[in-house]
mmCIF file of C-alpha atoms in Angstrom:
data_model
loop_
_atom_site.group_PDB
_atom_site.id
_atom_site.type_symbol
_atom_site.label_atom_id
_atom_site.label_comp_id
_atom_site.label_asym_id
_atom_site.label_seq_id
_atom_site.Cartn_x
_atom_site.Cartn_y
_atom_site.Cartn_z
ATOM 1 C CA MET A 1 -27.284 -2.934 1.229
ATOM 2 C CA ASN A 2 -26.729 0.172 -1.537
ATOM 3 C CA VAL A 3 -23.886 -1.661 -3.496
ATOM 4 C CA GLN A 4 -22.749 1.751 -5.447
ATOM 5 C CA ARG A 5 -22.885 3.942 -2.412
ATOM 6 C CA TYR A 6 -19.931 1.043 -1.614
ATOM 7 C CA ALA A 7 -18.300 1.509 -5.080
ATOM 8 C CA ARG A 8 -18.236 5.247 -4.829
ATOM 9 C CA ILE A 9 -16.135 5.098 -1.206
ATOM 10 C CA ALA A 10 -14.101 2.572 -2.277
ATOM 11 C CA GLY A 11 -13.460 5.084 -5.518
ATOM 12 C CA VAL A 12 -13.122 7.545 -3.063
ATOM 13 C CA LEU A 13 -10.371 5.451 -1.176
ATOM 14 C CA PHE A 14 -8.438 4.755 -3.726
ATOM 15 C CA LEU A 15 -7.669 8.244 -4.844
ATOM 16 C CA LEU A 16 -6.633 9.603 -1.378
ATOM 17 C CA SER A 17 -4.613 6.285 -0.872
ATOM 18 C CA MET A 18 -2.481 6.589 -4.152
ATOM 19 C CA VAL A 19 -1.818 9.967 -3.554
ATOM 20 C CA ALA A 20 -1.023 9.809 -0.067
ATOM 21 C CA GLY A 21 1.123 6.984 -0.694
ATOM 22 C CA GLY A 22 3.085 8.179 -3.816
ATOM 23 C CA PHE A 23 3.737 11.392 -1.713
ATOM 24 C CA GLY A 24 5.490 9.635 1.361
ATOM 25 C CA GLU A 25 6.828 6.702 0.027
ATOM 26 C CA ALA A 26 7.932 8.135 -2.873
ATOM 27 C CA TYR A 27 8.313 12.149 -3.247
ATOM 28 C CA VAL A 28 9.500 13.130 0.899
ATOM 29 C CA PRO A 29 12.006 9.355 0.917
ATOM 30 C CA SER A 30 13.810 11.126 -3.077
ATOM 31 C CA LYS A 31 13.758 14.275 -1.068
ATOM 32 C CA LEU A 32 15.194 13.221 2.200
ATOM 33 C CA ILE A 33 17.151 10.434 2.229
ATOM 34 C CA VAL A 34 20.656 10.573 0.180
ATOM 35 C CA SER A 35 21.772 6.969 -0.272
ATOM 36 C CA GLY A 36 25.049 5.915 1.730
ATOM 37 C CA ASP A 37 25.537 9.710 2.918
ATOM 38 C CA ALA A 38 24.336 9.051 6.884
ATOM 39 C CA THR A 39 25.617 12.890 7.267
ATOM 40 C CA ALA A 40 23.689 14.443 4.123
ATOM 41 C CA THR A 41 20.573 12.649 5.584
ATOM 42 C CA ALA A 42 20.847 13.423 8.599
ATOM 43 C CA ALA A 43 21.106 17.338 7.539
ATOM 44 C CA ASN A 44 17.263 17.098 5.674
ATOM 45 C CA LEU A 45 16.049 15.171 8.310
ATOM 46 C CA ARG A 46 16.607 18.405 10.511
ATOM 47 C CA ASN A 47 16.066 20.804 8.202
ATOM 48 C CA PHE A 48 12.870 19.469 6.584
ATOM 49 C CA ASP A 49 11.933 18.350 9.494
ATOM 50 C CA PHE A 50 7.857 19.168 8.759
ATOM 51 C CA LEU A 51 8.209 17.787 5.467
ATOM 52 C CA TYR A 52 9.784 14.391 7.315
ATOM 53 C CA ARG A 53 6.553 14.713 9.525
ATOM 54 C CA LEU A 54 4.113 14.947 6.828
ATOM 55 C CA GLY A 55 5.463 11.221 5.106
ATOM 56 C CA PHE A 56 4.590 10.255 8.004
ATOM 57 C CA ALA A 57 1.080 11.429 8.467
ATOM 58 C CA SER A 58 0.336 10.693 4.635
ATOM 59 C CA PHE A 59 1.394 6.996 5.358
ATOM 60 C CA LEU A 60 -1.404 7.128 8.233
ATOM 61 C CA ILE A 61 -4.007 8.855 5.870
ATOM 62 C CA GLU A 62 -2.728 5.280 3.186
ATOM 63 C CA SER A 63 -3.194 3.359 6.134
ATOM 64 C CA ILE A 64 -6.936 4.210 7.353
ATOM 65 C CA CYS A 65 -7.975 4.093 3.628
ATOM 66 C CA ASP A 66 -6.099 0.383 3.040
ATOM 67 C CA THR A 67 -7.715 -1.168 6.203
ATOM 68 C CA ALA A 68 -11.506 0.412 5.204
ATOM 69 C CA LEU A 69 -10.856 -0.728 1.417
ATOM 70 C CA ALA A 70 -10.266 -4.106 2.849
ATOM 71 C CA LEU A 71 -13.816 -4.439 4.446
ATOM 72 C CA ILE A 72 -15.106 -2.318 1.182
ATOM 73 C CA LEU A 73 -13.663 -4.982 -1.536
ATOM 74 C CA TYR A 74 -14.036 -7.481 0.696
ATOM 75 C CA VAL A 75 -18.269 -6.823 0.703
ATOM 76 C CA LEU A 76 -18.410 -5.965 -3.519
ATOM 77 C CA LEU A 77 -16.158 -8.858 -4.390
ATOM 78 C CA LYS A 78 -18.165 -11.589 -1.590
ATOM 79 C CA PRO A 79 -21.019 -12.883 -4.648
ATOM 80 C CA VAL A 80 -18.679 -14.199 -6.575
ATOM 81 C CA ASN A 81 -16.176 -16.589 -3.764
ATOM 82 C CA LYS A 82 -17.237 -15.324 -0.060
ATOM 83 C CA GLN A 83 -13.981 -17.277 1.317
ATOM 84 C CA LEU A 84 -11.270 -15.881 -1.438
ATOM 85 C CA SER A 85 -13.022 -12.381 -0.922
ATOM 86 C CA LEU A 86 -12.044 -12.911 2.739
ATOM 87 C CA LEU A 87 -8.311 -14.265 2.152
ATOM 88 C CA ALA A 88 -7.865 -11.031 0.073
ATOM 89 C CA ALA A 89 -8.720 -9.011 3.192
ATOM 90 C CA PHE A 90 -7.110 -11.064 5.053
ATOM 91 C CA PHE A 91 -3.841 -10.795 2.679
ATOM 92 C CA GLY A 92 -4.858 -6.825 2.689
ATOM 93 C CA LEU A 93 -5.085 -5.948 6.063
ATOM 94 C CA MET A 94 -1.704 -8.264 6.838
ATOM 95 C CA ALA A 95 0.118 -6.131 4.094
ATOM 96 C CA THR A 96 -1.184 -2.558 5.859
ATOM 97 C CA ALA A 97 -0.442 -3.950 8.959
ATOM 98 C CA THR A 98 3.429 -5.025 8.194
ATOM 99 C CA PHE A 99 4.034 -2.010 6.570
ATOM 100 C CA ALA A 100 2.719 0.390 9.683
ATOM 101 C CA PHE A 101 5.813 -1.586 11.534
ATOM 102 C CA ALA A 102 8.460 -0.705 8.989
ATOM 103 C CA GLU A 103 6.818 2.976 9.739
ATOM 104 C CA LEU A 104 8.489 2.515 12.641
ATOM 105 C CA PHE A 105 11.862 2.564 11.404
ATOM 106 C CA TYR A 106 10.893 5.357 9.405
ATOM 107 C CA PHE A 107 10.315 7.589 12.806
ATOM 108 C CA ALA A 108 12.657 6.485 14.774
ATOM 109 C CA PRO A 109 15.461 8.945 13.239
ATOM 110 C CA GLN A 110 13.700 11.885 14.642
ATOM 111 C CA LEU A 111 14.532 10.009 18.496
ATOM 112 C CA ILE A 112 18.257 8.841 16.843
ATOM 113 C CA LEU A 113 18.843 12.339 16.418
ATOM 114 C CA GLY A 114 17.579 14.025 18.962
ATOM 115 C CA ARG A 115 20.421 12.231 20.795
ATOM 116 C CA THR A 116 18.034 11.794 24.317
ATOM 117 C CA TYR A 117 19.211 8.643 24.387
ATOM 118 C CA LEU A 118 22.943 8.388 22.097
ATOM 119 C CA ASN A 119 24.688 11.609 24.137
ATOM 120 C CA ASN A 120 27.502 8.735 24.608
ATOM 121 C CA PHE A 121 27.809 8.661 21.118
ATOM 122 C CA THR A 122 29.457 11.145 17.683
ATOM 123 C CA PRO A 123 27.549 12.408 15.712
ATOM 124 C CA ASP A 124 28.769 10.842 12.990
ATOM 125 C CA GLN A 125 27.565 7.690 14.660
ATOM 126 C CA VAL A 126 24.199 9.103 15.401
ATOM 127 C CA ASN A 127 24.290 9.434 11.656
ATOM 128 C CA SER A 128 25.065 6.524 10.778
ATOM 129 C CA LEU A 129 22.795 4.908 12.809
ATOM 130 C CA ALA A 130 19.665 7.413 11.760
ATOM 131 C CA LEU A 131 20.548 6.208 7.856
ATOM 132 C CA LEU A 132 20.505 2.853 9.326
ATOM 133 C CA SER A 133 16.678 2.433 10.218
ATOM 134 C CA LEU A 134 15.885 3.771 7.240
ATOM 135 C CA LYS A 135 17.205 1.106 5.292
ATOM 136 C CA PHE A 136 15.684 -1.045 8.271
ATOM 137 C CA TYR A 137 12.324 1.056 6.744
ATOM 138 C CA GLY A 138 12.634 0.181 3.347
ATOM 139 C CA TYR A 139 13.393 -3.653 3.454
ATOM 140 C CA ALA A 140 10.528 -4.020 5.905
ATOM 141 C CA GLY A 141 8.231 -2.085 3.773
ATOM 142 C CA MET A 142 9.893 -4.417 0.987
ATOM 143 C CA ILE A 143 7.696 -7.831 2.926
ATOM 144 C CA PHE A 144 4.756 -5.451 2.483
ATOM 145 C CA THR A 145 4.773 -5.811 -1.341
ATOM 146 C CA ALA A 146 4.190 -9.850 -0.928
ATOM 147 C CA TYR A 147 1.019 -9.275 1.012
ATOM 148 C CA TYR A 148 -0.066 -6.325 -0.528
ATOM 149 C CA GLY A 149 0.051 -8.275 -4.912
ATOM 150 C CA ILE A 150 -1.265 -11.478 -2.737
ATOM 151 C CA ALA A 151 -4.087 -9.403 -2.372
ATOM 152 C CA TRP A 152 -4.667 -7.932 -5.683
ATOM 153 C CA ILE A 153 -4.243 -11.181 -7.172
ATOM 154 C CA VAL A 154 -6.780 -13.727 -5.535
ATOM 155 C CA ARG A 155 -8.796 -9.874 -6.176
ATOM 156 C CA SER A 156 -8.191 -9.973 -9.403
ATOM 157 C CA TYR A 157 -9.709 -13.606 -9.979
ATOM 158 C CA LEU A 158 -12.535 -12.199 -8.523
ATOM 159 C CA ILE A 159 -13.338 -9.108 -10.706
ATOM 160 C CA PHE A 160 -12.389 -10.888 -13.765
ATOM 161 C CA ARG A 161 -14.938 -13.444 -12.348
ATOM 162 C CA SER A 162 -17.618 -10.994 -11.465
ATOM 163 C CA SER A 163 -19.473 -9.594 -14.332
ATOM 164 C CA TYR A 164 -20.573 -6.826 -12.697
ATOM 165 C CA LEU A 165 -16.644 -5.467 -12.840
ATOM 166 C CA PRO A 166 -14.813 -5.180 -16.281
ATOM 167 C CA LYS A 167 -12.600 -8.525 -16.530
ATOM 168 C CA LEU A 168 -9.780 -5.430 -17.942
ATOM 169 C CA LEU A 169 -9.790 -4.128 -14.467
ATOM 170 C CA GLY A 170 -9.241 -7.885 -12.869
ATOM 171 C CA VAL A 171 -6.383 -8.320 -15.946
ATOM 172 C CA LEU A 172 -4.856 -5.402 -14.452
ATOM 173 C CA MET A 173 -4.908 -5.306 -11.233
ATOM 174 C CA ALA A 174 -3.547 -9.068 -11.757
ATOM 175 C CA ILE A 175 -0.072 -8.147 -13.619
ATOM 176 C CA GLY A 176 0.117 -4.903 -10.829
ATOM 177 C CA GLY A 177 -0.320 -7.526 -8.049
ATOM 178 C CA ILE A 178 2.331 -10.231 -9.586
ATOM 179 C CA GLY A 179 4.460 -7.335 -9.877
ATOM 180 C CA PHE A 180 4.374 -6.562 -6.988
ATOM 181 C CA VAL A 181 5.331 -9.949 -5.645
ATOM 182 C CA VAL A 182 7.859 -10.863 -8.051
ATOM 183 C CA ARG A 183 10.128 -8.035 -6.821
ATOM 184 C CA ASN A 184 9.839 -9.087 -3.831
ATOM 185 C CA PHE A 185 11.600 -12.116 -4.431
ATOM 186 C CA LEU A 186 13.869 -10.355 -6.921
ATOM 187 C CA LEU A 187 14.841 -8.170 -3.968
ATOM 188 C CA ILE A 188 15.957 -11.337 -1.773
ATOM 189 C CA LEU A 189 17.240 -13.443 -4.412
ATOM 190 C CA ALA A 190 18.098 -11.242 -6.874
ATOM 191 C CA PRO A 191 18.763 -7.327 -5.400
ATOM 192 C CA ALA A 192 19.762 -6.313 -8.659
ATOM 193 C CA TYR A 193 16.867 -7.341 -10.658
ATOM 194 C CA ALA A 194 14.410 -5.813 -8.429
ATOM 195 C CA SER A 195 13.299 -2.630 -10.827
ATOM 196 C CA ASP A 196 10.974 0.036 -9.127
ATOM 197 C CA VAL A 197 9.125 -0.100 -13.257
ATOM 198 C CA LEU A 198 7.592 -3.419 -11.236
ATOM 199 C CA LEU A 199 5.960 -1.217 -8.655
ATOM 200 C CA MET A 200 4.700 0.709 -11.699
ATOM 201 C CA LEU A 201 3.032 -2.260 -13.106
ATOM 202 C CA MET A 202 0.292 -1.058 -10.208
ATOM 203 C CA PHE A 203 -0.423 2.337 -11.487
ATOM 204 C CA PRO A 204 -2.586 1.605 -14.559
ATOM 205 C CA GLY A 205 -4.826 -0.890 -12.930
ATOM 206 C CA GLY A 206 -5.041 1.495 -9.748
ATOM 207 C CA LEU A 207 -5.753 4.677 -12.121
ATOM 208 C CA ILE A 208 -8.468 3.102 -13.978
ATOM 209 C CA MET A 209 -9.856 1.303 -10.973
ATOM 210 C CA THR A 210 -10.465 4.098 -9.445
ATOM 211 C CA VAL A 211 -12.108 6.254 -12.119
ATOM 212 C CA TRP A 212 -14.715 3.401 -12.611
ATOM 213 C CA LEU A 213 -15.301 2.466 -9.338
ATOM 214 C CA LEU A 214 -15.730 7.228 -9.131
ATOM 215 C CA VAL A 215 -17.839 7.566 -12.558
ATOM 216 C CA LYS A 216 -19.206 4.264 -12.802
ATOM 217 C CA GLY A 217 -19.896 1.738 -9.927
ATOM 218 C CA VAL A 218 -20.653 -1.410 -10.201
ATOM 219 C CA ASN A 219 -23.377 -3.399 -12.959
ATOM 220 C CA VAL A 220 -25.741 -3.082 -9.895
ATOM 221 C CA GLN A 221 -28.263 -5.430 -11.993
ATOM 222 C CA LYS A 222 -25.689 -7.944 -12.289
ATOM 223 C CA TRP A 223 -24.267 -7.713 -8.996
ATOM 224 C CA ASN A 224 -27.961 -9.151 -7.758
ATOM 225 C CA ALA A 225 -27.678 -11.741 -9.253
ATOM 226 C CA LYS A 226 -24.783 -12.277 -8.053
ATOM 227 C CA VAL A 227 -26.044 -12.329 -4.704
ATOM 228 C CA ASN A 228 -28.912 -14.096 -5.591
ATOM 229 C CA ALA A 229 -27.092 -16.775 -7.287
ATOM 230 C CA ALA A 230 -24.797 -17.353 -4.183
ATOM 231 C CA ARG A 231 -27.665 -17.226 -2.090
ATOM 232 C CA ALA A 232 -29.054 -19.759 -3.261
ATOM 233 C CA SER A 233 -26.162 -21.961 -3.619
#
């Protein structure tokens, strides 16, 4: 197998996932959702319908990339420890599946505001239901961060031990993974302290990882040595 090709593909997928995720999970909600104001939120969803749909489409791109990344990263890190690499892949897939479930609540307001099945509800009640659905989307998406964070904590350990990827990448991605997990539990146990800054800890490592995989890839000689050592053990 051409391990450098796998590394380059992983870099492209990382880039697409980061751009799509930033657009769909941060930019679009910030433009559409008005916290505590169901009427304003409903008006935004109606007036900026295409932007709203673009947000959902960007999630689909992100989830497709993340699903493919789960396999590619498993292959790249398998020579270090096959069982742990598989465990990380499982957590990564679970994270993507959990967020896919959350996205149903993101798209539900489209049906709610259409009022096809809610003719007996007042406009204010319909608007409140739409905002409530978006709140559910936020909380369901919160669960995703724990699985995603654990996946990267495990991968970070494998990267650090690999010798064919920089140890710094392992350290940075571990910090990001820990930030995701910590924020998840803070949202449950102490919501006032669940700062979005904890999510931003993933960005430096993710950006450097993307550039490294695109430009440098892996050290093929050391990767082959790990593969041979794994086969011999």
